[in-house]
Coordinates of N, CA and C and ligand atoms in Angstrom, one line a residue:
X120 N 0.8 -1.2 0.0 CA 0.0 0.0 0.0 C 0.9 1.2 0.0
X121 N 0.6 2.2 -0.8 CA 1.3 3.5 -0.8 C 0.3 4.6 -0.5
X122 N 0.8 5.7 0.0 CA -0.1 6.7 0.3 C 0.4 8.0 -0.3
X123 N -0.4 8.8 -0.9 CA 0.0 10.1 -1.4 C 0.3 10.9 -0.2
X124 N 1.5 11.5 -0.1 CA 1.9 12.1 1.1 C 1.1 13.3 1.5
X125 N 0.5 14.0 0.5 CA -0.2 15.2 0.9 C -1.7 15.0 0.9
X126 N -2.2 13.7 0.8 CA -3.6 13.6 0.6 C -4.2 12.4 1.3
X127 N -5.4 12.1 1.0 CA -6.1 11.0 1.6 C -6.3 9.9 0.6
X128 N -5.3 9.7 -0.3 CA -5.5 8.7 -1.3 C -4.6 7.5 -1.0
X129 N -5.2 6.4 -0.9 CA -4.4 5.2 -0.5 C -4.5 4.2 -1.7
X130 N -3.3 3.8 -2.1 CA -3.2 2.9 -3.3 C -2.9 1.5 -2.9
X131 N -3.6 0.5 -3.3 CA -3.4 -0.9 -3.0 C -3.1 -1.7 -4.2
X132 N -2.2 -2.7 -4.1 CA -1.7 -3.4 -5.2 C -2.8 -4.1 -5.9
X133 N -3.7 -4.7 -5.1 CA -4.8 -5.5 -5.7 C -6.1 -5.1 -5.2
X134 N -7.2 -5.5 -5.9 CA -8.6 -5.2 -5.3 C -8.8 -5.9 -4.0
X135 N -8.2 -7.1 -3.9 CA -8.4 -7.8 -2.6 C -7.7 -7.1 -1.4
X136 N -6.6 -6.5 -1.7 CA -5.9 -5.7 -0.6 C -6.8 -4.5 -0.2
X137 N -7.3 -3.9 -1.3 CA -8.2 -2.8 -1.0 C -9.4 -3.2 -0.2
X138 N -10.0 -4.3 -0.6 CA -11.2 -4.8 0.1 C -10.9 -5.1 1.6
X139 N -9.7 -5.7 1.8 CA -9.3 -6.0 3.2 C -9.1 -4.7 4.0
X140 N -8.6 -3.7 3.4 CA -8.3 -2.4 4.1 C -9.7 -1.7 4.4
X141 N -10.6 -1.8 3.4 CA -11.9 -1.2 3.7 C -12.7 -1.9 4.8
X142 N -12.6 -3.2 4.8 CA -13.2 -4.0 5.9 C -12.6 -3.6 7.2
X143 N -11.3 -3.5 7.3 CA -10.6 -3.1 8.5 C -11.1 -1.7 9.0
X144 N -11.2 -0.8 8.1 CA -11.7 0.5 8.4 C -13.1 0.5 9.0
X145 N -13.9 -0.3 8.4 CA -15.3 -0.5 8.9 C -15.3 -1.0 10.3
X146 N -14.4 -2.0 10.6 CA -14.3 -2.6 11.9 C -13.8 -1.5 12.9
X147 N -12.7 -0.8 12.6 CA -12.1 0.1 13.5 C -13.1 1.3 13.7
X148 N -13.7 1.8 12.7 CA -14.7 2.9 12.8 C -15.8 2.5 13.7
X149 N -16.4 1.3 13.6 CA -17.6 0.9 14.4 C -17.1 0.6 15.8
X150 N -15.9 0.1 16.0 CA -15.4 -0.2 17.3 C -15.1 1.1 18.1
X151 N -14.6 2.1 17.4 CA -14.3 3.4 18.1 C -15.6 4.0 18.6
X152 N -16.7 3.8 17.9 CA -17.9 4.4 18.3 C -18.7 3.6 19.3
X153 N -18.3 2.3 19.5 CA -19.1 1.4 20.3 C -19.5 1.9 21.7
X154 N -18.4 2.4 22.4 CA -18.7 2.8 23.7 C -19.4 4.2 23.8
X155 N -19.3 5.0 22.8 CA -19.8 6.3 22.8 C -21.2 6.5 22.4
X156 N -21.7 5.6 21.6 CA -23.1 5.7 21.1 C -23.9 4.4 21.1
X157 N -25.2 4.5 21.2 CA -26.1 3.4 21.2 C -26.2 2.7 19.8
X158 N -26.1 3.6 18.8 CA -26.2 3.0 17.5 C -25.3 3.7 16.5
X159 N -24.9 2.9 15.5 CA -23.9 3.4 14.5 C -24.5 3.3 13.2
X160 N -24.4 4.4 12.4 CA -25.1 4.4 11.1 C -24.1 4.3 10.0
X161 N -24.3 3.4 9.1 CA -23.5 3.2 7.9 C -24.3 3.2 6.6
X162 N -23.9 4.1 5.7 CA -24.6 4.0 4.4 C -23.7 3.3 3.4
X163 N -24.3 2.3 2.8 CA -23.5 1.4 1.9 C -23.6 1.8 0.4
X164 N -22.6 1.4 -0.3 CA -22.6 1.6 -1.8 C -23.1 0.4 -2.5
X165 N -23.6 0.6 -3.6 CA -24.0 -0.6 -4.5 C -22.9 -0.8 -5.5
X166 N -23.3 -1.4 -6.6 CA -22.4 -1.7 -7.6 C -21.5 -2.9 -7.3
X167 N -20.5 -3.2 -8.1 CA -19.7 -4.4 -7.9 C -18.5 -4.3 -7.0
X168 N -17.9 -3.1 -7.0 CA -16.7 -2.9 -6.2 C -16.7 -3.3 -4.7
X169 N -17.8 -2.9 -4.0 CA -17.8 -3.1 -2.6 C -18.2 -4.5 -2.2
X170 N -18.7 -5.3 -3.1 CA -19.2 -6.7 -2.8 C -18.2 -7.5 -2.0
X171 N -16.9 -7.4 -2.4 CA -15.9 -8.2 -1.6 C -15.8 -7.7 -0.2
X172 N -15.9 -6.4 0.0 CA -15.8 -5.8 1.3 C -16.9 -6.4 2.2
X173 N -18.1 -6.5 1.6 CA -19.3 -7.0 2.4 C -19.0 -8.5 2.7
X174 N -18.5 -9.2 1.8 CA -18.2 -10.6 2.0 C -17.2 -10.8 3.1
X175 N -16.2 -10.0 3.1 CA -15.1 -10.1 4.2 C -15.7 -9.7 5.5
X176 N -16.6 -8.7 5.6 CA -17.2 -8.4 6.9 C -18.0 -9.5 7.4
X177 N -18.5 -10.4 6.6 CA -19.3 -11.5 7.0 C -18.5 -12.7 7.3
X178 N -17.1 -12.5 7.3 CA -16.2 -13.7 7.5 C -15.3 -13.3 8.6
X179 N -14.8 -14.4 9.4 CA -13.8 -14.1 10.4 C -12.5 -13.7 9.8
X180 N -11.7 -12.8 10.4 CA -11.9 -12.3 11.8 C -12.8 -11.1 11.9
X181 N -13.2 -10.6 10.8 CA -14.0 -9.3 10.8 C -15.3 -9.4 11.5
X182 N -16.0 -10.5 11.1 CA -17.4 -10.6 11.6 C -17.6 -10.5 13.1
X183 N -16.7 -11.2 13.9 CA -16.8 -11.2 15.3 C -16.3 -9.9 15.9
X184 N -15.7 -9.0 15.2 CA -15.1 -7.8 15.7 C -16.2 -6.6 15.7
X185 N -17.3 -6.9 15.0 CA -18.3 -5.9 14.9 C -19.5 -6.2 15.8
X186 N -19.9 -5.2 16.6 CA -21.1 -5.4 17.4 C -22.3 -5.1 16.6
X187 N -22.8 -6.2 15.9 CA -23.8 -6.0 14.9 C -25.1 -5.4 15.4
X188 N -25.4 -5.7 16.7 CA -26.6 -5.2 17.2 C -26.7 -3.7 17.3
X189 N -25.5 -3.0 17.2 CA -25.5 -1.6 17.3 C -25.4 -0.9 15.9
X190 N -25.1 -1.7 14.9 CA -24.9 -1.2 13.6 C -26.2 -1.1 12.8
X191 N -26.5 0.1 12.2 CA -27.6 0.3 11.4 C -27.2 0.5 9.9
X192 N -27.6 -0.4 9.0 CA -27.2 -0.3 7.6 C -28.2 0.4 6.8
X193 N -27.8 1.5 6.1 CA -28.6 2.2 5.2 C -28.0 2.1 3.8
X194 N -28.6 2.6 2.8 CA -28.1 2.5 1.4 C -28.0 3.9 0.8
X195 N -26.9 4.2 0.1 CA -26.6 5.5 -0.5 C -27.5 5.6 -1.7
X196 N -27.9 4.5 -2.4 CA -28.8 4.6 -3.5 C -29.3 3.2 -3.8
X197 N -30.3 3.2 -4.6 CA -31.0 1.9 -5.0 C -31.5 2.0 -6.4
X198 N -31.5 0.8 -7.0 CA -32.1 0.7 -8.4 C -33.6 0.4 -8.2
X199 N -34.5 1.0 -9.0 CA -35.9 0.8 -8.9 C -36.4 -0.6 -9.4
X200 N -36.0 -1.6 -8.6 CA -36.4 -3.0 -8.9 C -36.7 -3.6 -7.5
X201 N -37.4 -4.8 -7.6 CA -37.7 -5.5 -6.3 C -36.5 -6.0 -5.6
X202 N -36.6 -6.3 -4.3 CA -35.4 -6.6 -3.5 C -34.7 -7.9 -3.8
X203 N -35.4 -8.7 -4.7 CA -34.7 -10.0 -5.1 C -34.2 -9.9 -6.5
X204 N -34.3 -8.7 -7.1 CA -33.9 -8.6 -8.5 C -32.3 -8.6 -8.6
X205 N -31.8 -9.1 -9.7 CA -30.3 -9.1 -9.8 C -29.7 -7.7 -9.8
X206 N -30.4 -6.7 -10.1 CA -29.8 -5.3 -10.1 C -30.0 -4.7 -8.8
X207 N -30.7 -5.3 -7.8 CA -30.9 -4.6 -6.5 C -29.7 -4.6 -5.7
X208 N -29.4 -3.3 -5.2 CA -28.3 -3.2 -4.3 C -28.5 -3.9 -3.0
X209 N -29.8 -3.9 -2.5 CA -30.2 -4.6 -1.3 C -29.9 -6.1 -1.5
X210 N -30.3 -6.6 -2.6 CA -30.1 -8.1 -2.9 C -28.6 -8.4 -2.8
X211 N -27.8 -7.6 -3.4 CA -26.3 -7.9 -3.3 C -25.8 -7.8 -1.9
X212 N -26.2 -6.8 -1.1 CA -25.7 -6.6 0.2 C -26.3 -7.7 1.1
X213 N -27.5 -8.1 0.8 CA -28.1 -9.2 1.6 C -27.4 -10.5 1.4
X214 N -27.1 -10.8 0.2 CA -26.4 -12.0 -0.1 C -25.0 -12.1 0.5
X215 N -24.3 -10.9 0.3 CA -22.9 -10.9 0.7 C -22.7 -10.7 2.2
X216 N -23.6 -10.0 2.8 CA -23.4 -9.5 4.2 C -24.5 -9.8 5.2
X217 N -25.7 -9.2 4.9 CA -26.8 -9.2 5.9 C -27.2 -10.6 6.3
X218 N -27.3 -11.5 5.3 CA -27.8 -12.8 5.6 C -26.8 -13.7 6.4
X219 N -25.5 -13.1 6.5 CA -24.5 -13.9 7.1 C -23.9 -13.4 8.4
X220 N -24.6 -12.3 8.9 CA -24.1 -11.7 10.2 C -25.3 -11.6 11.1
X221 N -25.1 -11.5 12.5 CA -26.2 -11.4 13.4 C -26.7 -10.0 13.6
X222 N -27.2 -9.4 12.5 CA -27.7 -8.0 12.6 C -29.2 -8.1 12.7
X223 N -29.8 -7.4 13.7 CA -31.3 -7.4 13.8 C -31.9 -6.9 12.6
X224 N -33.1 -7.5 12.2 CA -33.8 -7.0 11.0 C -34.1 -5.6 11.0
X225 N -34.4 -5.1 12.2 CA -34.8 -3.7 12.3 C -33.7 -2.7 12.1
X226 N -32.4 -3.2 12.1 CA -31.3 -2.4 11.8 C -30.9 -2.2 10.3
X227 N -31.7 -2.9 9.5 CA -31.4 -2.9 8.1 C -32.5 -2.0 7.4
X228 N -32.0 -0.9 6.9 CA -32.9 0.1 6.3 C -32.8 0.1 4.8
X229 N -33.5 -0.7 4.1 CA -33.4 -0.7 2.7 C -34.2 0.4 2.0
X230 N -33.8 0.8 0.9 CA -34.6 1.7 0.1 C -35.6 0.9 -0.7
X231 N -36.9 1.1 -0.7 CA -37.8 0.3 -1.4 C -37.7 0.6 -2.9
X232 N -37.4 -0.4 -3.7 CA -37.2 -0.2 -5.1 C -38.4 -0.4 -6.0
X233 N -39.3 -1.2 -5.4 CA -40.5 -1.6 -6.2 C -41.6 -0.5 -5.9
X234 N -42.4 -0.2 -6.9 CA -43.5 0.8 -6.7 C -43.1 2.2 -7.2
X235 N -43.8 3.2 -6.6 CA -43.6 4.5 -7.0 C -42.3 5.1 -6.5
X236 N -41.4 5.6 -7.4 CA -40.1 6.0 -6.9 C -40.1 7.2 -6.1
X237 N -41.0 8.2 -6.4 CA -41.0 9.4 -5.6 C -41.5 9.1 -4.2
X238 N -42.6 8.3 -4.1 CA -43.1 7.9 -2.8 C -42.1 7.1 -2.0
X239 N -41.4 6.3 -2.7 CA -40.3 5.5 -2.0 C -39.2 6.4 -1.5
X240 N -38.9 7.4 -2.3 CA -37.8 8.4 -1.8 C -38.3 9.2 -0.6
X241 N -39.6 9.6 -0.6 CA -40.1 10.3 0.5 C -40.2 9.4 1.7
X242 N -40.6 8.2 1.5 CA -40.6 7.2 2.7 C -39.3 7.0 3.3
X243 N -38.2 6.9 2.4 CA -36.9 6.7 3.0 C -36.4 8.0 3.7
X244 N -36.8 9.1 3.2 CA -36.4 10.4 3.9 C -37.1 10.4 5.3
X245 N -38.3 10.0 5.3 CA -39.0 9.9 6.6 C -38.3 9.0 7.6
X246 N -37.9 7.8 7.0 CA -37.2 6.9 7.9 C -35.9 7.4 8.4
X247 N -35.2 8.2 7.5 CA -33.9 8.8 7.9 C -34.2 9.9 9.0
X248 N -35.3 10.6 8.8 CA -35.6 11.7 9.7 C -36.0 11.2 11.1
X249 N -36.6 10.0 11.1 CA -36.8 9.3 12.4 C -35.5 8.9 13.1
X250 N -34.7 8.3 12.3 CA -33.4 7.8 12.9 C -32.5 9.0 13.3
X251 N -32.4 10.0 12.5 CA -31.6 11.2 12.8 C -32.4 12.3 13.4
X252 N -33.3 11.9 14.3 CA -34.3 12.9 14.9 C -33.6 14.1 15.5
X253 N -34.1 15.3 15.1 CA -33.6 16.5 15.7 C -32.5 17.2 14.9
X254 N -32.0 16.4 13.9 CA -30.9 17.0 13.1 C -31.4 17.6 11.8
X255 N -30.7 18.7 11.4 CA -31.1 19.4 10.2 C -30.7 18.5 9.0
X256 N -29.6 17.7 9.1 CA -29.2 16.8 8.1 C -28.7 15.5 8.8
X257 N -28.8 14.4 8.1 CA -28.3 13.1 8.7 C -26.8 13.3 9.0
X258 N -26.3 12.6 10.0 CA -24.9 12.6 10.3 C -24.4 11.1 10.3
X259 N -24.3 10.5 9.1 CA -23.8 9.1 9.0 C -22.4 9.0 9.6
X260 N -22.2 7.9 10.4 CA -20.9 7.7 11.0 C -20.0 7.2 9.9
X261 N -20.5 6.5 8.9 CA -19.6 6.0 7.8 C -20.4 5.9 6.6
X262 N -19.8 6.3 5.5 CA -20.4 6.2 4.1 C -19.5 5.5 3.2
X263 N -19.9 4.5 2.5 CA -19.1 3.9 1.4 C -19.6 4.4 0.1
X264 N -18.7 4.7 -0.8 CA -19.1 5.2 -2.1 C -18.3 4.6 -3.2
X265 N -18.9 4.5 -4.4 CA -18.1 4.1 -5.6 C -18.0 5.2 -6.6
X266 N -17.3 5.0 -7.6 CA -17.3 6.0 -8.7 C -17.6 5.3 -10.0
X267 N -18.5 5.8 -10.8 CA -18.8 5.3 -12.1 C -17.8 5.9 -13.1
X268 N -17.7 5.2 -14.3 CA -16.7 5.7 -15.3 C -17.0 7.1 -15.7
X269 N -18.3 7.6 -15.6 CA -18.6 8.9 -16.0 C -18.5 9.9 -14.8
X270 N -17.9 9.5 -13.7 CA -17.7 10.4 -12.6 C -18.9 10.5 -11.6
X271 N -19.9 9.6 -11.8 CA -21.0 9.6 -10.9 C -20.7 8.9 -9.6
X272 N -21.4 9.3 -8.5 CA -21.3 8.5 -7.3 C -22.7 8.4 -6.7
X273 N -22.9 7.3 -5.9 CA -24.2 6.9 -5.5 C -25.1 6.9 -6.8
X274 N -26.3 7.6 -6.8 CA -26.9 7.8 -8.1 C -27.0 9.3 -8.4
X275 N -25.9 10.0 -8.2 CA -25.8 11.4 -8.5 C -25.0 11.4 -9.8
X276 N -25.8 11.6 -10.9 CA -25.1 11.5 -12.3 C -24.8 12.9 -12.8
X277 N -23.8 13.1 -13.6 CA -23.5 14.4 -14.2 C -24.7 15.1 -14.8
X278 N -24.8 16.4 -14.5 CA -25.9 17.2 -15.0 C -27.3 16.8 -14.6
X279 N -27.5 16.0 -13.6 CA -28.8 15.6 -13.2 C -29.4 16.6 -12.2
X280 N -30.7 16.6 -12.2 CA -31.4 17.5 -11.2 C -31.1 17.0 -9.8
X281 N -31.0 15.7 -9.6 CA -30.7 15.1 -8.3 C -29.4 15.8 -7.7
X282 N -28.4 16.0 -8.5 CA -27.2 16.5 -8.1 C -27.3 18.0 -7.5
X283 N -28.3 18.7 -8.0 CA -28.5 20.0 -7.6 C -29.5 20.2 -6.4
X284 N -30.0 19.0 -6.0 CA -31.0 19.1 -4.9 C -30.4 19.5 -3.6
X285 N -30.9 20.5 -3.0 CA -30.3 21.0 -1.7 C -31.2 21.0 -0.5
X286 N -32.5 20.5 -0.7 CA -33.3 20.5 0.5 C -33.8 19.1 0.8
X287 N -34.2 18.3 -0.2 CA -34.6 17.0 0.1 C -33.4 16.1 0.4
X288 N -33.7 15.0 1.2 CA -32.6 14.1 1.6 C -32.5 12.9 0.7
X289 N -33.6 12.6 0.0 CA -33.7 11.4 -0.9 C -34.5 11.8 -2.1
X290 N -34.0 11.5 -3.3 CA -34.8 11.8 -4.5 C -34.8 10.7 -5.5
X291 N -35.9 10.7 -6.4 CA -35.8 9.7 -7.5 C -34.9 10.3 -8.6
X292 N -34.3 9.5 -9.3 CA -33.5 10.0 -10.4 C -33.4 8.8 -11.5
X293 N -32.5 9.0 -12.4 CA -32.4 8.0 -13.5 C -31.0 7.9 -14.0
X294 N -30.6 6.6 -14.3 CA -29.3 6.4 -15.0 C -29.7 6.4 -16.5
X295 N -29.4 7.5 -17.1 CA -29.8 7.6 -18.5 C -29.1 6.6 -19.4
X296 N -27.8 6.4 -19.1 CA -27.0 5.4 -19.9 C -27.7 4.0 -19.9
X297 N -28.1 3.6 -18.8 CA -28.7 2.3 -18.7 C -30.2 2.3 -18.8
X298 N -30.8 3.5 -18.9 CA -32.3 3.6 -18.9 C -32.9 3.0 -17.6
X299 N -32.2 3.3 -16.5 CA -32.7 2.6 -15.2 C -33.1 3.7 -14.2
X300 N -34.3 3.5 -13.7 CA -34.7 4.5 -12.6 C -34.0 4.1 -11.3
X301 N -33.7 5.2 -10.6 CA -32.9 5.0 -9.3 C -33.5 5.9 -8.2
X302 N -33.1 5.6 -7.0 CA -33.4 6.5 -5.9 C -32.0 6.8 -5.2
X303 N -31.8 8.0 -4.8 CA -30.5 8.3 -4.3 C -30.6 9.3 -3.1
X304 N -29.6 9.2 -2.1 CA -29.5 10.2 -1.1 C -28.8 11.4 -1.9
X305 N -29.0 12.6 -1.3 CA -28.6 13.8 -2.0 C -27.2 14.2 -1.5
X306 N -26.6 15.2 -2.2 CA -25.3 15.6 -1.9 C -25.1 16.2 -0.5
X307 N -26.1 17.0 0.0 CA -25.9 17.5 1.4 C -25.9 16.4 2.4
X308 N -26.6 15.3 2.1 CA -26.6 14.2 3.1 C -25.2 13.6 3.2
X309 N -24.6 13.4 2.0 CA -23.3 12.8 2.0 C -22.3 13.8 2.7
X310 N -22.4 15.0 2.3 CA -21.5 16.0 2.8 C -21.6 16.3 4.3
X311 N -22.6 15.8 5.0 CA -22.8 16.0 6.4 C -22.3 14.7 7.2
X312 N -21.8 13.7 6.5 CA -21.3 12.5 7.1 C -20.0 12.8 7.9
X313 N -19.8 11.9 8.9 CA -18.5 12.0 9.7 C -17.3 11.4 8.9
X314 N -17.6 10.4 8.1 CA -16.5 9.7 7.4 C -17.0 9.1 6.2
X315 N -16.3 9.3 5.1 CA -16.7 8.8 3.8 C -15.5 8.1 3.1
X316 N -15.7 7.0 2.5 CA -14.7 6.3 1.8 C -15.1 5.9 0.4
X317 N -14.3 6.4 -0.6 CA -14.5 6.0 -2.0 C -13.7 4.7 -2.2
X318 N -14.3 3.8 -2.9 CA -13.6 2.5 -3.3 C -13.6 2.5 -4.8
X319 N -12.4 2.5 -5.4 CA -12.3 2.5 -6.9 C -11.3 1.5 -7.4
X320 N -11.7 0.6 -8.3 CA -10.7 -0.3 -8.8 C -10.8 -0.4 -10.3
X321 N -9.8 -0.9 -10.9 CA -9.8 -1.2 -12.3 C -9.3 -0.2 -13.3
X322 N -8.6 -0.7 -14.3 CA -8.1 0.1 -15.4 C -9.1 1.0 -16.1
X323 N -10.3 0.5 -16.2 CA -11.4 1.3 -16.9 C -11.6 2.6 -16.2
X324 N -11.3 2.7 -14.9 CA -11.6 4.0 -14.2 C -10.3 4.9 -14.1
X325 N -9.2 4.4 -14.7 CA -8.0 5.2 -14.5 C -8.0 6.6 -15.0
X326 N -8.5 6.8 -16.2 CA -8.5 8.1 -16.8 C -9.4 9.0 -16.0
X327 N -10.6 8.6 -15.7 CA -11.5 9.4 -14.9 C -11.0 9.7 -13.5
X328 N -10.3 8.7 -12.9 CA -9.8 9.0 -11.6 C -8.7 10.0 -11.6
X329 N -7.9 10.0 -12.7 CA -6.9 11.0 -12.9 C -7.5 12.4 -13.0
X330 N -8.6 12.5 -13.8 CA -9.2 13.8 -13.9 C -9.8 14.3 -12.6
X331 N -10.3 13.3 -11.8 CA -10.9 13.7 -10.5 C -9.9 14.1 -9.5
X332 N -8.8 13.4 -9.4 CA -7.9 13.6 -8.3 C -6.8 14.7 -8.7
X333 N -6.6 14.9 -10.0 CA -5.7 15.9 -10.4 C -6.4 16.8 -11.4
X334 N -7.4 17.5 -10.9 CA -8.2 18.3 -11.9 C -7.4 19.4 -12.6
X335 N -7.7 19.6 -13.8 CA -7.2 20.7 -14.6 C -8.0 22.0 -14.3
X336 N -7.3 23.1 -14.2 CA -8.1 24.4 -13.9 C -9.2 24.5 -15.0
X337 N -10.3 24.9 -14.5 CA -11.4 25.2 -15.5 C -12.2 24.0 -15.9
X338 N -11.8 22.8 -15.5 CA -12.5 21.6 -16.0 C -13.8 21.5 -15.2
X339 N -14.8 20.8 -15.9 CA -16.1 20.7 -15.4 C -16.1 19.8 -14.1
X340 N -16.9 20.2 -13.1 CA -16.9 19.5 -11.9 C -17.8 18.3 -12.0
X341 N -17.2 17.1 -11.7 CA -18.0 15.9 -11.7 C -18.6 15.6 -10.4
X342 N -19.7 14.8 -10.4 CA -20.4 14.5 -9.1 C -19.5 14.0 -8.0
X343 N -18.5 13.1 -8.3 CA -17.6 12.7 -7.2 C -16.8 13.8 -6.6
X344 N -16.6 14.9 -7.4 CA -15.8 16.0 -6.9 C -16.6 16.9 -6.0
X345 N -17.9 16.7 -6.0 CA -18.8 17.6 -5.1 C -18.9 17.0 -3.7
X346 N -18.3 15.8 -3.6 CA -18.3 15.2 -2.2 C -17.2 15.8 -1.5
X347 N -17.5 16.8 -0.7 CA -16.6 17.5 0.1 C -17.1 17.7 1.5
X348 N -16.9 16.8 2.4 CA -17.5 16.8 3.8 C -17.3 18.1 4.5
X349 N -18.4 18.6 5.1 CA -18.4 19.9 5.8 C -17.5 19.7 7.1
X350 N -17.8 18.6 7.8 CA -17.0 18.4 9.0 C -16.8 16.9 9.1
X351 N -16.1 16.4 8.2 CA -15.9 14.9 8.2 C -14.6 14.6 7.5
X352 N -14.4 13.3 7.4 CA -13.1 12.8 6.8 C -13.5 12.0 5.5
X353 N -12.7 12.3 4.5 CA -12.9 11.6 3.2 C -11.6 10.9 2.8
X354 N -11.7 9.6 2.4 CA -10.6 8.9 2.0 C -10.9 8.2 0.6
X355 N -9.9 8.1 -0.2 CA -10.0 7.4 -1.4 C -9.2 6.1 -1.3
X356 N -9.8 5.0 -1.4 CA -9.1 3.7 -1.5 C -9.2 3.2 -2.9
X357 N -8.0 3.1 -3.6 CA -8.0 2.8 -5.0 C -7.0 1.7 -5.2
X358 N -7.2 0.9 -6.3 CA -6.2 -0.1 -6.6 C -5.2 0.4 -7.6
X359 N -4.1 -0.3 -7.8 CA -3.0 0.1 -8.7 C -3.5 0.4 -10.1
X360 N -4.4 -0.4 -10.6 CA -4.9 -0.3 -11.9 C -5.6 1.1 -12.1
X361 N -6.5 1.3 -11.1 CA -7.3 2.6 -11.2 C -6.4 3.8 -11.0
X362 N -5.3 3.6 -10.2 CA -4.4 4.7 -9.9 C -3.3 4.9 -10.9
X363 N -3.3 4.0 -12.0 CA -2.1 4.0 -12.9 C -1.8 5.3 -13.6
X364 N -2.8 6.2 -13.7 CA -2.5 7.5 -14.4 C -2.4 8.7 -13.5
X365 N -2.7 8.4 -12.2 CA -2.7 9.5 -11.2 C -1.3 10.0 -10.9
Ligands
6PG700 C1 -24.8 1.8 -7.8 C2 -23.9 2.7 -7.1 C3 -22.9 3.5 -8.0 C4 -21.6 2.7 -8.1 C5 -20.8 3.1 -9.2 C6 -19.6 2.2 -9.4 O1 -25.9 1.6 -7.2 O2 -24.5 1.4 -8.9 O3 -24.0 3.0 -5.8 O4 -22.7 4.8 -7.7 O5 -20.9 2.8 -6.9 O6 -21.6 3.0 -10.4 O7 -20.0 0.9 -9.6 P1 -19.1 -0.4 -9.8 O8 -18.5 -0.6 -8.4 O9 -20.0 -1.5 -10.2 O10 -18.1 0.0 -10.8

C-alpha cells in the first residue's frame, strides 16, 4: 500500500488488498464508536466494487469484531427494482453480508425499489428523519461510495437534477445510460457525514480517476468531486490499476 503524502489517497496493489483495508476501516470505525453511542449508522454503496468488502465483513476475523446489534445499515442509492432482482443493491448486500451476520432485521434500512419511486424516496427520507431525529441533516458515521466511469457517485449523475437538490434528503433519479430508474441520497446528506470512503478499482476507471484527483483548472466538476464533507473525513481507497495514471 502506498499513500499520497499530501492527501487522503491510498493505493493498494490488488482489489483484494483494497477490500481488506476497507473491511478493517469498517471494523475500526464501528469499534471506536461502540462505547460512545447506542447506534452506529453506515450508508452502503451498491455496484460491484464493494461486494468483496461485504463478504469479508461477514467472514472471520472481521465478523466477530463488529457489534452488529449496534450497527444500522442504510443505502446510498438503490435501483428501482424489487429486492430480489439481480440489479438490486439490497439483494447484493443481503447475499454478501446481511444474511451472514447477526444483525437485527430492524437495523437494516433498505430503500424500497418496487413501486412509485418518488413515494419511496419520500418514505426513505421519513425513515432517515426518524433515525436522525432533531438534526437538520443526517450525520452518518460512515459512508461507502463508488465511482462510475462517468464520474457519478451513488446515483448522482453528471448534469442531473438530483445533483442540484439542496433540500430533500432522498430523491428519485435515472441512470440515462442504462435507462434505469434509481433513488439516491442527495449531496448535502453525504457532505454531512462523519467519514466517507470511496472505493475505486480497475483500469477502466484510471482516466476518470486522474481527472478527478488531479483536476485541470477550469475543468467541469464531476459528481464525485462535489463530495466535500463539511465536518468529516474523506478517503480514497484505490487499486493500482485505477491509480495507474494518477
Ligand atoms: C450503484 C452505485 C454506484 C456505483 C458506481 C460504481 O448503485 O450502482 O452506488 O454509484 O458505486 O456506479 O459501480 P461499480 O463498483 O459497479 O463499478
